[in-house]
Coordinates of C-alpha atoms in Angstrom, one line a residue:
M1 CA 72.5 -53.8 -68.3
I2 CA 71.2 -51.9 -65.3
E3 CA 70.6 -53.9 -62.2
F4 CA 67.0 -54.2 -60.9
W5 CA 67.5 -52.0 -57.9
R6 CA 69.0 -49.3 -60.1
E7 CA 66.1 -49.5 -62.5
A8 CA 63.7 -49.2 -59.5
L9 CA 65.5 -46.2 -58.2
I10 CA 65.5 -44.4 -61.5
L11 CA 61.7 -45.2 -62.0
L12 CA 61.0 -43.9 -58.5
G13 CA 63.1 -40.8 -59.2
G14 CA 61.1 -40.2 -62.4
L15 CA 57.8 -40.5 -60.5
W16 CA 59.0 -38.0 -57.9
A17 CA 60.3 -35.6 -60.5
G18 CA 57.1 -35.7 -62.6
T19 CA 55.1 -34.8 -59.5
I20 CA 57.5 -32.1 -58.3
N21 CA 57.8 -30.5 -61.8
T22 CA 54.1 -30.0 -62.0
V23 CA 53.8 -28.7 -58.4
V24 CA 56.9 -26.6 -57.8
G25 CA 59.4 -27.3 -60.6
S26 CA 63.0 -28.5 -60.1
G27 CA 62.2 -32.2 -60.7
T28 CA 65.6 -32.5 -62.4
L29 CA 67.2 -31.9 -59.0
V30 CA 65.8 -35.4 -58.1
T31 CA 66.6 -37.4 -61.2
F32 CA 70.0 -35.8 -62.1
P33 CA 71.6 -36.6 -58.7
I34 CA 70.3 -40.1 -58.9
L35 CA 71.9 -40.7 -62.4
V36 CA 75.2 -39.1 -61.4
A37 CA 75.3 -41.2 -58.2
L38 CA 74.7 -44.3 -60.3
G39 CA 77.8 -43.5 -62.4
F40 CA 76.3 -41.8 -65.5
A41 CA 78.4 -39.1 -67.1
P42 CA 76.9 -35.7 -66.2
V43 CA 76.2 -34.6 -69.8
N44 CA 74.7 -38.1 -70.6
A45 CA 72.6 -37.7 -67.4
V46 CA 71.2 -34.4 -68.5
V47 CA 70.4 -35.7 -72.0
S48 CA 68.6 -38.8 -70.9
N49 CA 66.9 -37.1 -68.1
A50 CA 65.5 -34.3 -70.3
M51 CA 64.1 -36.8 -72.8
G52 CA 62.5 -38.9 -70.1
L53 CA 60.8 -35.9 -68.4
I54 CA 59.0 -35.0 -71.6
A55 CA 56.3 -37.6 -70.7
G56 CA 55.7 -35.9 -67.4
G57 CA 55.5 -32.5 -69.1
F58 CA 52.7 -33.8 -71.3
S59 CA 50.7 -35.2 -68.4
G60 CA 51.3 -32.0 -66.3
A61 CA 50.2 -29.9 -69.3
W62 CA 47.1 -32.0 -69.7
G63 CA 46.3 -31.6 -66.0
Y64 CA 46.5 -27.8 -66.3
R65 CA 44.7 -27.6 -69.7
R66 CA 41.9 -25.4 -68.3
E67 CA 44.3 -22.8 -67.0
A68 CA 46.3 -23.0 -70.2
A69 CA 43.2 -22.4 -72.3
S70 CA 42.6 -19.2 -70.5
V71 CA 46.0 -17.8 -71.6
K72 CA 46.2 -19.1 -75.2
K73 CA 47.4 -15.8 -76.6
T74 CA 50.1 -15.5 -74.0
L75 CA 51.3 -19.0 -74.8
L76 CA 51.3 -18.4 -78.5
K77 CA 53.7 -15.4 -77.9
L78 CA 56.0 -17.1 -75.4
V79 CA 56.3 -20.6 -76.8
P80 CA 58.4 -19.6 -79.8
V81 CA 60.8 -17.7 -77.6
S82 CA 61.3 -20.7 -75.3
L83 CA 61.8 -23.0 -78.3
I84 CA 64.6 -20.8 -79.7
G85 CA 66.2 -20.6 -76.3
G86 CA 66.0 -24.3 -75.7
L87 CA 67.5 -25.0 -79.1
I88 CA 70.5 -22.8 -78.4
G89 CA 71.0 -24.2 -74.9
S90 CA 70.9 -27.8 -76.2
L91 CA 73.4 -27.0 -78.9
L92 CA 75.8 -25.4 -76.3
L93 CA 75.5 -28.6 -74.2
L94 CA 76.3 -30.9 -77.1
N95 CA 79.1 -28.8 -78.7
L96 CA 81.0 -27.3 -75.8
P97 CA 83.7 -29.6 -74.3
E98 CA 82.4 -31.9 -71.6
S99 CA 85.0 -30.4 -69.3
V100 CA 83.2 -27.1 -69.5
F101 CA 80.0 -28.7 -68.3
G102 CA 81.9 -30.3 -65.5
V103 CA 82.9 -26.9 -64.2
V104 CA 79.7 -25.0 -65.0
A105 CA 77.2 -27.6 -63.8
P106 CA 78.2 -27.3 -60.1
V107 CA 77.7 -23.6 -60.3
L108 CA 74.3 -24.0 -62.0
L109 CA 73.4 -26.6 -59.4
I110 CA 74.2 -24.2 -56.6
C111 CA 72.1 -21.5 -58.2
A112 CA 69.2 -24.0 -58.7
L113 CA 69.3 -25.1 -55.1
V114 CA 69.4 -21.4 -53.9
L115 CA 66.3 -20.8 -56.0
V116 CA 64.5 -23.8 -54.6
I117 CA 65.3 -22.8 -51.0
F118 CA 64.0 -19.3 -51.5
Q119 CA 61.1 -20.3 -53.7
P120 CA 58.5 -19.7 -50.9
K121 CA 59.6 -16.0 -50.7
L122 CA 59.6 -15.7 -54.5
S123 CA 56.1 -17.3 -54.7
A124 CA 54.8 -15.0 -51.9
W125 CA 56.3 -12.0 -53.7
A126 CA 54.8 -13.1 -57.0
K127 CA 51.4 -13.6 -55.4
T128 CA 51.5 -10.1 -53.9
R129 CA 52.6 -8.5 -57.3
Q130 CA 49.8 -10.3 -59.1
S131 CA 47.2 -9.3 -56.5
E132 CA 48.3 -5.7 -56.8
R133 CA 47.8 -5.8 -60.6
G134 CA 44.5 -7.5 -60.3
G135 CA 45.8 -10.7 -62.1
N136 CA 43.0 -12.9 -60.9
D137 CA 40.8 -12.0 -63.9
P138 CA 41.4 -14.8 -66.5
D139 CA 40.4 -12.7 -69.4
E140 CA 42.4 -9.7 -68.4
A141 CA 45.5 -11.9 -68.0
D142 CA 45.4 -12.9 -71.6
R143 CA 44.6 -9.4 -72.9
A144 CA 47.5 -7.7 -71.1
K145 CA 50.5 -6.6 -73.1
I146 CA 53.6 -8.6 -72.5
P147 CA 56.6 -6.4 -71.8
T148 CA 59.8 -6.8 -73.9
I149 CA 61.8 -7.7 -70.8
L150 CA 59.7 -10.8 -70.3
Y151 CA 60.5 -12.1 -73.8
V152 CA 64.2 -11.6 -73.1
L153 CA 64.0 -13.4 -69.8
V154 CA 62.0 -16.3 -71.1
F155 CA 64.5 -16.7 -73.9
V156 CA 67.4 -16.7 -71.4
I157 CA 65.7 -19.2 -69.2
G158 CA 65.1 -21.3 -72.3
V159 CA 68.8 -21.3 -73.1
Y160 CA 69.5 -22.3 -69.5
G161 CA 66.9 -25.0 -69.6
G162 CA 68.2 -26.4 -72.8
Y163 CA 71.7 -26.6 -71.3
F164 CA 70.9 -27.9 -67.8
T165 CA 67.1 -28.1 -67.3
A166 CA 67.2 -27.9 -63.4
A167 CA 65.0 -25.3 -61.8
Q168 CA 63.9 -23.6 -65.0
G169 CA 60.3 -23.8 -63.7
V170 CA 61.3 -21.9 -60.6
L171 CA 63.0 -19.2 -62.7
L172 CA 59.9 -18.9 -64.9
M173 CA 57.5 -18.5 -62.0
A174 CA 59.8 -15.8 -60.5
V175 CA 59.8 -13.7 -63.6
F176 CA 56.1 -14.3 -64.3
G177 CA 55.4 -12.9 -60.8
V178 CA 57.0 -9.6 -61.8
F179 CA 56.2 -9.2 -65.5
L180 CA 53.1 -11.2 -66.3
Q181 CA 49.6 -10.3 -65.3
A182 CA 48.2 -13.7 -64.6
S183 CA 47.0 -15.8 -61.6
L184 CA 49.4 -18.2 -60.0
Q185 CA 47.6 -21.2 -61.5
Q186 CA 47.7 -19.6 -65.0
S187 CA 51.4 -18.9 -64.5
N188 CA 52.0 -22.5 -63.4
A189 CA 50.2 -23.8 -66.5
I190 CA 52.4 -21.5 -68.7
K191 CA 55.5 -22.7 -66.8
V192 CA 54.7 -26.4 -67.4
I193 CA 54.1 -25.9 -71.1
L194 CA 57.2 -23.7 -71.7
S195 CA 59.4 -26.2 -69.8
L196 CA 57.9 -29.0 -71.9
M197 CA 58.7 -27.1 -75.1
V198 CA 62.3 -26.6 -74.1
N199 CA 62.7 -30.3 -73.3
I200 CA 61.1 -31.3 -76.6
V201 CA 63.4 -29.2 -78.8
A202 CA 66.4 -30.2 -76.7
A203 CA 65.4 -33.9 -77.2
A204 CA 65.2 -33.4 -81.0
M205 CA 68.8 -32.0 -81.0
Y206 CA 70.0 -34.9 -78.9
L207 CA 68.5 -37.4 -81.3
L208 CA 70.0 -35.6 -84.4
I209 CA 73.4 -34.7 -83.1
A210 CA 74.4 -37.0 -80.2
P211 CA 72.2 -40.2 -80.1
E212 CA 75.1 -42.1 -78.5
R213 CA 74.7 -40.0 -75.3
I214 CA 71.1 -41.3 -74.9
H215 CA 70.6 -44.2 -72.4
W216 CA 67.3 -45.5 -73.6
I217 CA 66.5 -47.6 -70.6
V218 CA 67.0 -44.5 -68.4
V219 CA 64.8 -42.5 -70.7
L220 CA 62.0 -45.1 -70.6
L221 CA 62.1 -45.5 -66.8
I222 CA 62.0 -41.7 -66.2
A223 CA 59.3 -41.3 -68.9
V224 CA 57.0 -43.9 -67.3
G225 CA 57.7 -42.5 -63.8
S226 CA 57.3 -38.8 -64.8
L227 CA 54.2 -39.5 -66.8
I228 CA 52.4 -40.9 -63.7
G229 CA 54.0 -38.2 -61.5
G230 CA 52.8 -35.5 -63.8
F231 CA 49.2 -36.6 -63.4
I232 CA 49.6 -36.8 -59.7
G233 CA 51.2 -33.4 -59.5
A234 CA 48.5 -31.8 -61.6
K235 CA 45.8 -33.4 -59.4
V236 CA 47.3 -32.3 -56.1
G237 CA 49.1 -29.2 -57.3
R238 CA 46.2 -26.9 -56.2
K239 CA 46.1 -28.4 -52.7
L240 CA 49.5 -29.7 -51.7
S241 CA 52.0 -27.7 -49.6
P242 CA 55.3 -28.2 -51.4
G243 CA 57.6 -27.6 -48.4
W244 CA 58.3 -31.3 -47.8
L245 CA 59.0 -31.8 -51.5
R246 CA 61.5 -28.9 -51.4
V247 CA 63.5 -30.6 -48.5
I248 CA 64.0 -33.7 -50.6
I249 CA 65.1 -31.6 -53.6
V250 CA 67.7 -29.8 -51.6
I251 CA 69.1 -32.9 -50.0
L252 CA 69.4 -34.8 -53.3
G253 CA 70.8 -31.7 -55.1
S254 CA 73.4 -31.2 -52.3
I255 CA 74.5 -34.9 -52.7
A256 CA 74.9 -34.4 -56.4
L257 CA 76.9 -31.2 -55.9
V258 CA 79.3 -32.9 -53.5
N259 CA 79.7 -35.8 -55.9
M260 CA 80.4 -33.5 -58.9
V261 CA 82.8 -31.2 -57.0
Y262 CA 84.7 -34.3 -55.7
K263 CA 85.1 -35.7 -59.2
L264 CA 86.2 -32.3 -60.5
V265 CA 88.8 -31.9 -57.8
A266 CA 90.0 -35.5 -58.1
G267 CA 90.4 -35.2 -61.8
A268 CA 92.3 -31.9 -61.6

C-alpha cells in the first residue's frame, strides 16, 4: 500500500504532467522520475505512467478541439501511422529484456532532456518556417500535401513514444515545424492527439500482454492529476510562457538520470 505522502506526490506529478503535456510536452519527465525515485521498476513506471497520462491526453485534446477540427484531414492521415508506431514501440518495451531498457532508458532520457532544453530554439525555428510557408491559413494547412518523410518521422516517433513516451511531443513539434504547413496551435493540437493515440495503443498492449506490470493506484492517481492538468494546460497554453515549466522538467529528469545510472553501475 502506498503511503499517503507518496500518493500525494504522484497525484501532484500527474497534475503537473498533464499541464506540461498540453503546453510544451514532456510531462513524462515529471512523472517518470517521481515513480523511479519512489522505487518502482523503470519498465513498470513507464507502463503505469503511460496509462495514467491517457486521461490528460483526452482533456488536452478536448481543449484543442477547435484547432483539431481545422486539420481533420491531416489527422486522419497521421493517426494510423502513430498507432502502428506506438504498437511496435510498446511490444519492444514488453518483449525485450528489462536489462536492455535499463541501458537504453538513460540514453533516451538524455536525448529527451536535450530536446527540452533546446525547445525554445526549435519552436522559434518552426514558427519561422511556418510563417515563410504561409501556414497561418487554417484551410490551406489541411489542404496541403503531406510529404512522405513526415509519415516516416511520425512513425519513428510513435515507436519511440510506445517504448519510452518522454518528449515525443517535443519531437513531433520539431518535425511539424519543418514538414507540416500548419500554424503552431494547429501543430500543437495534432501533437496532443497523436501522443494520446500512442498512449492508448500502448495501454492496450500492456493490458493484454503484461497486466502484472501495471500499478493501478499509480495509474488512477496520475489519471486524475493529468485529467485536471490537461484542462489547465489547454486553457493557459495559448498564453503561458513555458520557460519556468521547462526548468522543473530538466531538474526532475536529471535526478531520474542520476538515479538510473547509479543503479545501472551498482548492478554491474
